[in-house]
mmCIF file of C-alpha atoms in Angstrom:
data_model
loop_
_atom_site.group_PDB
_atom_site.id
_atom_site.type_symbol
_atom_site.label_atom_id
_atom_site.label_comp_id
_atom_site.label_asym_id
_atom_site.label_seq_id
_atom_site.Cartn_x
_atom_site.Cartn_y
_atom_site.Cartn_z
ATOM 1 C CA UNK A 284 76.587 -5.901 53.402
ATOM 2 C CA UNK A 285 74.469 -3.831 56.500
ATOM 3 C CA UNK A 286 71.559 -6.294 56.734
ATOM 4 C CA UNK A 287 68.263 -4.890 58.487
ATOM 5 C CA UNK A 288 64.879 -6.512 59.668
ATOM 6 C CA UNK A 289 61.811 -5.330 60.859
ATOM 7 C CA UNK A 290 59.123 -7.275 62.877
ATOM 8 C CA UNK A 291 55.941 -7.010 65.009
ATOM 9 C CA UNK A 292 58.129 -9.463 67.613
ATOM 10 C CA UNK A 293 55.053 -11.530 68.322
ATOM 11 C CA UNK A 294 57.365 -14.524 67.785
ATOM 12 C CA UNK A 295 60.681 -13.750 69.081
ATOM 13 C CA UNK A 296 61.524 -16.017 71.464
ATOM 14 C CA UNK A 297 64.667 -16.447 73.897
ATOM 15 C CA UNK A 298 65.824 -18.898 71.668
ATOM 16 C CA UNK A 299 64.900 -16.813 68.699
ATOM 17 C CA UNK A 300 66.598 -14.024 70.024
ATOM 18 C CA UNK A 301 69.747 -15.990 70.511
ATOM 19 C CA UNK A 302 69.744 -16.813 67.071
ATOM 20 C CA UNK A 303 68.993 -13.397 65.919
ATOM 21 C CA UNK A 304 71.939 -12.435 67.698
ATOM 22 C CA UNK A 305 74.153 -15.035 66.494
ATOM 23 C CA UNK A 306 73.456 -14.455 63.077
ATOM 24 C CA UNK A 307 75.202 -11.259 62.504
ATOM 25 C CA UNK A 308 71.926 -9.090 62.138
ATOM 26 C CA UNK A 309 73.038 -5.518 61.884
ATOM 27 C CA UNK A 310 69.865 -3.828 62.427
ATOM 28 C CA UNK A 311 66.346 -4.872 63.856
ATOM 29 C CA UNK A 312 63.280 -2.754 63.961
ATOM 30 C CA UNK A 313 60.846 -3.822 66.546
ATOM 31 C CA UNK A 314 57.102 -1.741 65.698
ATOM 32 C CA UNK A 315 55.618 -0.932 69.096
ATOM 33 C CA UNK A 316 52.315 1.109 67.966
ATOM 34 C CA UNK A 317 51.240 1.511 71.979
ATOM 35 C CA UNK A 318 52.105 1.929 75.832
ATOM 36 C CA UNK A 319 48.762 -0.558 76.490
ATOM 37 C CA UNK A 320 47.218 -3.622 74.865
ATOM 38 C CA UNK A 321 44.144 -1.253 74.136
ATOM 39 C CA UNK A 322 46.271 0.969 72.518
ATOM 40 C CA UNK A 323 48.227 -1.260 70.643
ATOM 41 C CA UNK A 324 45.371 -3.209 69.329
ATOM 42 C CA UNK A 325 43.751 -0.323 67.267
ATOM 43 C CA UNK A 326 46.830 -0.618 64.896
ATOM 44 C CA UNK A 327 48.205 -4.043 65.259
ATOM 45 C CA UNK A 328 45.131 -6.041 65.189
ATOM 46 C CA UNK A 329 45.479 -9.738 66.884
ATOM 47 C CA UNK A 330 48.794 -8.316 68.157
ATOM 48 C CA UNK A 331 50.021 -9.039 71.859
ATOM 49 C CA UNK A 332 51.935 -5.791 73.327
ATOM 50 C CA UNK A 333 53.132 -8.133 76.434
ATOM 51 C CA UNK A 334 54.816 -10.444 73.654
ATOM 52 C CA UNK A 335 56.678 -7.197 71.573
ATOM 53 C CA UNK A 336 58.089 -6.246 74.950
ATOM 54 C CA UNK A 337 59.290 -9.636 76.020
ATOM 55 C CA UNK A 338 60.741 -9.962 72.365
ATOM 56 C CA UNK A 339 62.579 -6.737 73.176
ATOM 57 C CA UNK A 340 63.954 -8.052 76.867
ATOM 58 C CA UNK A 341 65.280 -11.469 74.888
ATOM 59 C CA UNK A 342 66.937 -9.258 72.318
ATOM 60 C CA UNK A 343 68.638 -7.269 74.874
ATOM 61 C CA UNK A 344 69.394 -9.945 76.937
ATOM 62 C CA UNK A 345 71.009 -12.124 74.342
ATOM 63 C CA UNK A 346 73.354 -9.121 73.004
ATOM 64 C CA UNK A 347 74.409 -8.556 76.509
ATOM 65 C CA UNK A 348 74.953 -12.161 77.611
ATOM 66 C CA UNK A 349 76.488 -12.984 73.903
ATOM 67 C CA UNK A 350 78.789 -9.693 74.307
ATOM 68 C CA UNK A 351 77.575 -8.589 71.249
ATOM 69 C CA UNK A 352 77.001 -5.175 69.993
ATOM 70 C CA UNK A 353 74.790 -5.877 67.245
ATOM 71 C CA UNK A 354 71.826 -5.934 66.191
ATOM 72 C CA UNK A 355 71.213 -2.481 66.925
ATOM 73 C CA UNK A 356 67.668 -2.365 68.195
ATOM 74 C CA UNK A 357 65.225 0.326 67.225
ATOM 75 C CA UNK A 358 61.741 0.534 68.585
ATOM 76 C CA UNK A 359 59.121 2.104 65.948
ATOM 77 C CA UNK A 360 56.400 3.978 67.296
ATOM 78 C CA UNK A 361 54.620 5.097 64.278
ATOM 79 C CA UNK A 362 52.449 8.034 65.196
ATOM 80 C CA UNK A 363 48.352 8.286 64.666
ATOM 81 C CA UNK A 364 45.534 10.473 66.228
ATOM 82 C CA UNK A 365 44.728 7.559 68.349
ATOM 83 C CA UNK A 366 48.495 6.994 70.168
ATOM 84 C CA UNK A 367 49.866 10.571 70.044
ATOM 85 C CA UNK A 368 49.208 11.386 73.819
ATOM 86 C CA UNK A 369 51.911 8.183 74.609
ATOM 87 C CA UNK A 370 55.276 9.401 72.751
ATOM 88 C CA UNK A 371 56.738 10.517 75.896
ATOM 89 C CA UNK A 372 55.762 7.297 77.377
ATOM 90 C CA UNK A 373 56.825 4.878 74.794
ATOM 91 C CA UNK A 374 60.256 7.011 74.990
ATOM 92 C CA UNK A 375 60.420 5.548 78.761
ATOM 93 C CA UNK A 376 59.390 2.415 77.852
ATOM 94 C CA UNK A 377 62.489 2.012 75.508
ATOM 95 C CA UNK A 378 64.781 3.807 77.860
ATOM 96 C CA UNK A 379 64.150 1.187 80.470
ATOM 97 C CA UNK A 380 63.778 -1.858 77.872
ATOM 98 C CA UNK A 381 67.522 -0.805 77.313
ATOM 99 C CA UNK A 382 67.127 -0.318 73.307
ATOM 100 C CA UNK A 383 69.432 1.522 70.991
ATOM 101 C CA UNK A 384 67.461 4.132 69.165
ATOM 102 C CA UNK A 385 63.812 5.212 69.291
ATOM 103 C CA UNK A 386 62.057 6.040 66.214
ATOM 104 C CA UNK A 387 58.315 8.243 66.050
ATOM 105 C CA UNK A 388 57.671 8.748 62.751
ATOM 106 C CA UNK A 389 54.668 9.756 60.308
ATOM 107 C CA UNK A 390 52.456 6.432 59.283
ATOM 108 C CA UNK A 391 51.838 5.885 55.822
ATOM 109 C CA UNK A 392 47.882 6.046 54.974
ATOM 110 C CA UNK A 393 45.691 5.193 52.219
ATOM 111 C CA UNK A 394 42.686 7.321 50.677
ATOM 112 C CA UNK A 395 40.114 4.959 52.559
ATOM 113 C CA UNK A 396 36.892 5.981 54.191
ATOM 114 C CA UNK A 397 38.342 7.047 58.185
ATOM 115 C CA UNK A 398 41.798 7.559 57.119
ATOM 116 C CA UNK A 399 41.599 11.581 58.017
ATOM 117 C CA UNK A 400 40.487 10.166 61.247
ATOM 118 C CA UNK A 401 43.961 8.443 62.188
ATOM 119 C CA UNK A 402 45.669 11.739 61.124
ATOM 120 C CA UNK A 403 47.116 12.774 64.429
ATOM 121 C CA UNK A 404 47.199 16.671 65.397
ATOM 122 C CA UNK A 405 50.844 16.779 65.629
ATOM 123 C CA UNK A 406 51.876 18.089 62.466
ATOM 124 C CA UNK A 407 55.643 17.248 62.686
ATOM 125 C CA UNK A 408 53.727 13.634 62.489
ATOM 126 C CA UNK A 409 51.829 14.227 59.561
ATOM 127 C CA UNK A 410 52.775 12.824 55.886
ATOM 128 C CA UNK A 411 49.343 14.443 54.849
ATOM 129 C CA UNK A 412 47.710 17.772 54.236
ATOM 130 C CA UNK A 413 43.373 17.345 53.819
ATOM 131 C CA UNK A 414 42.549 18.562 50.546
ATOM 132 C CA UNK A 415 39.059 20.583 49.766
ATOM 133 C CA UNK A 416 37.578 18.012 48.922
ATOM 134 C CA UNK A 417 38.526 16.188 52.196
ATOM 135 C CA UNK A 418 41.468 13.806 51.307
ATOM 136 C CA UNK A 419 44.648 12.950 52.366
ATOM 137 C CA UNK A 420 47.235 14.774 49.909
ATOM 138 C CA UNK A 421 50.822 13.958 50.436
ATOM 139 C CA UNK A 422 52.940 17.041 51.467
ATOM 140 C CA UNK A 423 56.330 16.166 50.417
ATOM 141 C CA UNK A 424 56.828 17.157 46.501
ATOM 142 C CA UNK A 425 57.639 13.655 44.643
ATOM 143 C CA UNK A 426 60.855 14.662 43.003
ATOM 144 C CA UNK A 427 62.443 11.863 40.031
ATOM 145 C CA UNK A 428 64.549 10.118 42.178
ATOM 146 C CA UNK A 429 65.038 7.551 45.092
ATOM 147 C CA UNK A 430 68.291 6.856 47.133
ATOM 148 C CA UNK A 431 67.055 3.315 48.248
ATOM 149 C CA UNK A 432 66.923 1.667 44.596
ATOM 150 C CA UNK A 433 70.724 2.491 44.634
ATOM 151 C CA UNK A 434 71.496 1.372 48.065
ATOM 152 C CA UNK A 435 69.045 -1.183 49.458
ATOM 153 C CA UNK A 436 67.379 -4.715 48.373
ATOM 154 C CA UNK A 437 64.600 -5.372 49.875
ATOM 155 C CA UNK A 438 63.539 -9.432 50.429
ATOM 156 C CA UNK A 439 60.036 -10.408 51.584
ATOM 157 C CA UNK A 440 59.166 -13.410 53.891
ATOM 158 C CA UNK A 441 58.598 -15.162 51.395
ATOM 159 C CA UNK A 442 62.227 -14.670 49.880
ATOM 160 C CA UNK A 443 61.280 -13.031 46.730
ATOM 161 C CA UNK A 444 63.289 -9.259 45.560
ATOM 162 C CA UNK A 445 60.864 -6.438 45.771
ATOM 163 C CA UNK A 446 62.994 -2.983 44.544
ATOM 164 C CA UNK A 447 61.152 -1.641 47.825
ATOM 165 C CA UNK A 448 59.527 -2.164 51.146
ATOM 166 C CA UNK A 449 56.214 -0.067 49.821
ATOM 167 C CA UNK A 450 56.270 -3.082 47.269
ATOM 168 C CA UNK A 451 53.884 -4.648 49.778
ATOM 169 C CA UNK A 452 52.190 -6.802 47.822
ATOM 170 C CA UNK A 453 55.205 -8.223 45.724
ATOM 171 C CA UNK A 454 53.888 -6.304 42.440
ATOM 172 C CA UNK A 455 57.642 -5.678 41.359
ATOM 173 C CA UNK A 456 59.313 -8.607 42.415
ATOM 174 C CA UNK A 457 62.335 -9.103 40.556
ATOM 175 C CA UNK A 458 63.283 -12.518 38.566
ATOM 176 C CA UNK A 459 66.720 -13.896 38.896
ATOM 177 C CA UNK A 460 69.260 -16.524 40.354
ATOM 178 C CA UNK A 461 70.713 -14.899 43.019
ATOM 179 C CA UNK A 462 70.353 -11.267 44.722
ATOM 180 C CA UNK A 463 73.611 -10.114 42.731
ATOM 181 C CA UNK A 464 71.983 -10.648 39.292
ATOM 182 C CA UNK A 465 68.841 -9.161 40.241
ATOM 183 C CA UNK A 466 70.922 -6.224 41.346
ATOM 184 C CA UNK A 467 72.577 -5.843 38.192
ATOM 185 C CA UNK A 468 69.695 -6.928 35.996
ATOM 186 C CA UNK A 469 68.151 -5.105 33.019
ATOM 187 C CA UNK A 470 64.512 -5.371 35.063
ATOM 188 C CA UNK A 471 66.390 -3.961 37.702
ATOM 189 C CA UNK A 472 67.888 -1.008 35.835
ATOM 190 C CA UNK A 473 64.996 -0.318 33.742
ATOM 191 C CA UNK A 474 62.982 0.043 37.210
ATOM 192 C CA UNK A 475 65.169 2.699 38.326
ATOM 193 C CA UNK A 476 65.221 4.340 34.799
ATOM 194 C CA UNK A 477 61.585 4.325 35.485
ATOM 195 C CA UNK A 478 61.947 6.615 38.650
ATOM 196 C CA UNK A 479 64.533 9.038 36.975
ATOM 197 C CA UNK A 480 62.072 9.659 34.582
ATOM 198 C CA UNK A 481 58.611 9.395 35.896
ATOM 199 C CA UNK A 482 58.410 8.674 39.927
ATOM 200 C CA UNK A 483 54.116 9.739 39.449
ATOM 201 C CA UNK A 484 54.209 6.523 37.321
ATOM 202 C CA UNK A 485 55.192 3.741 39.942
ATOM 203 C CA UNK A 486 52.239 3.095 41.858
ATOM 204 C CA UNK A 487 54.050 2.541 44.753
ATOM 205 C CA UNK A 488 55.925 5.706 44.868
ATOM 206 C CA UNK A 489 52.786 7.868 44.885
ATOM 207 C CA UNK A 490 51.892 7.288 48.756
ATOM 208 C CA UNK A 491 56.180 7.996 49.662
ATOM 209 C CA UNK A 492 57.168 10.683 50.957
ATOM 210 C CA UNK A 493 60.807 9.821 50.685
ATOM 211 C CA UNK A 494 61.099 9.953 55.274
ATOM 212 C CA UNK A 495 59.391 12.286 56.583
ATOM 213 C CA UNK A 496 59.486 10.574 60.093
ATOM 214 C CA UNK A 497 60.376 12.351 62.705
ATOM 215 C CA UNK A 498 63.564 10.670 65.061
ATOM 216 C CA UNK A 499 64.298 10.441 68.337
ATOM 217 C CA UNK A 500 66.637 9.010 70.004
ATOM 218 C CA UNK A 501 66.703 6.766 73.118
ATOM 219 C CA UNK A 502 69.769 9.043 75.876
#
């Protein structure tokens, strides 16, 4: 089983990190929304950039001390109008923080009053088109299907089995003893049946554009 985790790293510690490595983590997304605190701060509200980056160096530090090759860290720079002028800069920052991969992808949005405003003008970054009438539209057609609910389990914080990480608010958690009967379950499979035959239907499909990110990687 490839296990992955993502994280704001306001918490990871040296110890932490240690632990993280120890554990056999395969994967760990760090989100790093900014090259300054300013910056950071419009997105990740109460958020400490210095504390993501020392997160990073104890992550890196612990694989190379522990001679361990895993996880593979990615740092997530999720692109808006307000941070698009540092993507070359937050690709040096994770060159020299010595991650694995570098990720600057399209942020999800919701039809709220300002979201055109976080748009950015990039439109390799952009999930969204602006209708006539001014809203976001997605620009990906939603086709009846989804890989993930055939190849992933998602598990929040607070360890319940969501069929998705857009389940963000735990509306499709799944019942069951363990994460191999939820797998197999008939909630489960009627879920995905659900998806084969009418994606528009699941709330939390209509705002998924199935990765539209775009991906760079960190030479």
């Amino acid at each position: 089983m490839y296990t992955v985790t993502s994280t704001n790293a306001q918490l990871i510690s040296r110890e932490m990190a240690v632990q993280l490595v120890e554990s056999g983590l395969n994967r760990i997304i760090v989100s790093v929304e900014g090259t300054d605190q300013q910056t950071y701060a419009k997105y990740r509200r109460g958020g400490e950039l210095e504390k993501v980056l020392s997160g990073i160096r104890y992550l890196v530090d612990s694989k190379r001390q522990l001679k361990k090759n895993h996880p593979y860290i990615v740092l997530q720079f999720l692109v808006f109008r307000f941070n698009q002028h540092q993507i070359d800069e937050v690709k040096d920052l994770g060159r020299n923080l010595g991650v694995d991969r570098i990720e600057c992808k399209s942020a999800q949005l919701y039809p709220e009053e300002g979201s055109v405003d976080l748009l950015p003008d990039l439109m390799k970054y952009r999930r969204y088109n602006i209708n006539r009438n001014g809203e976001l539209e997605i620009r990906r057609r939603m086709l009846n299907r989804c890989r993930r609910l055939w190849e992933t389990l998602v598990v929040t914080s607070d360890e319940r089995v969501v069929p998705c990480c857009f389940d963000k608010e735990g509306e499709y958690a799944m019942e069951g003893k363990n994460r191999k009967e939820i797998w197999k379950s008939r909630e489960f499979t009627k879920f995905r049946a659900m998806i084969l035959h009418n994606r528009r239907s699941v709330d939390i499909c209509t705002n998924c554009t199935g990765g539209l990110g775009r991906v760079i990687r960190s030479s």
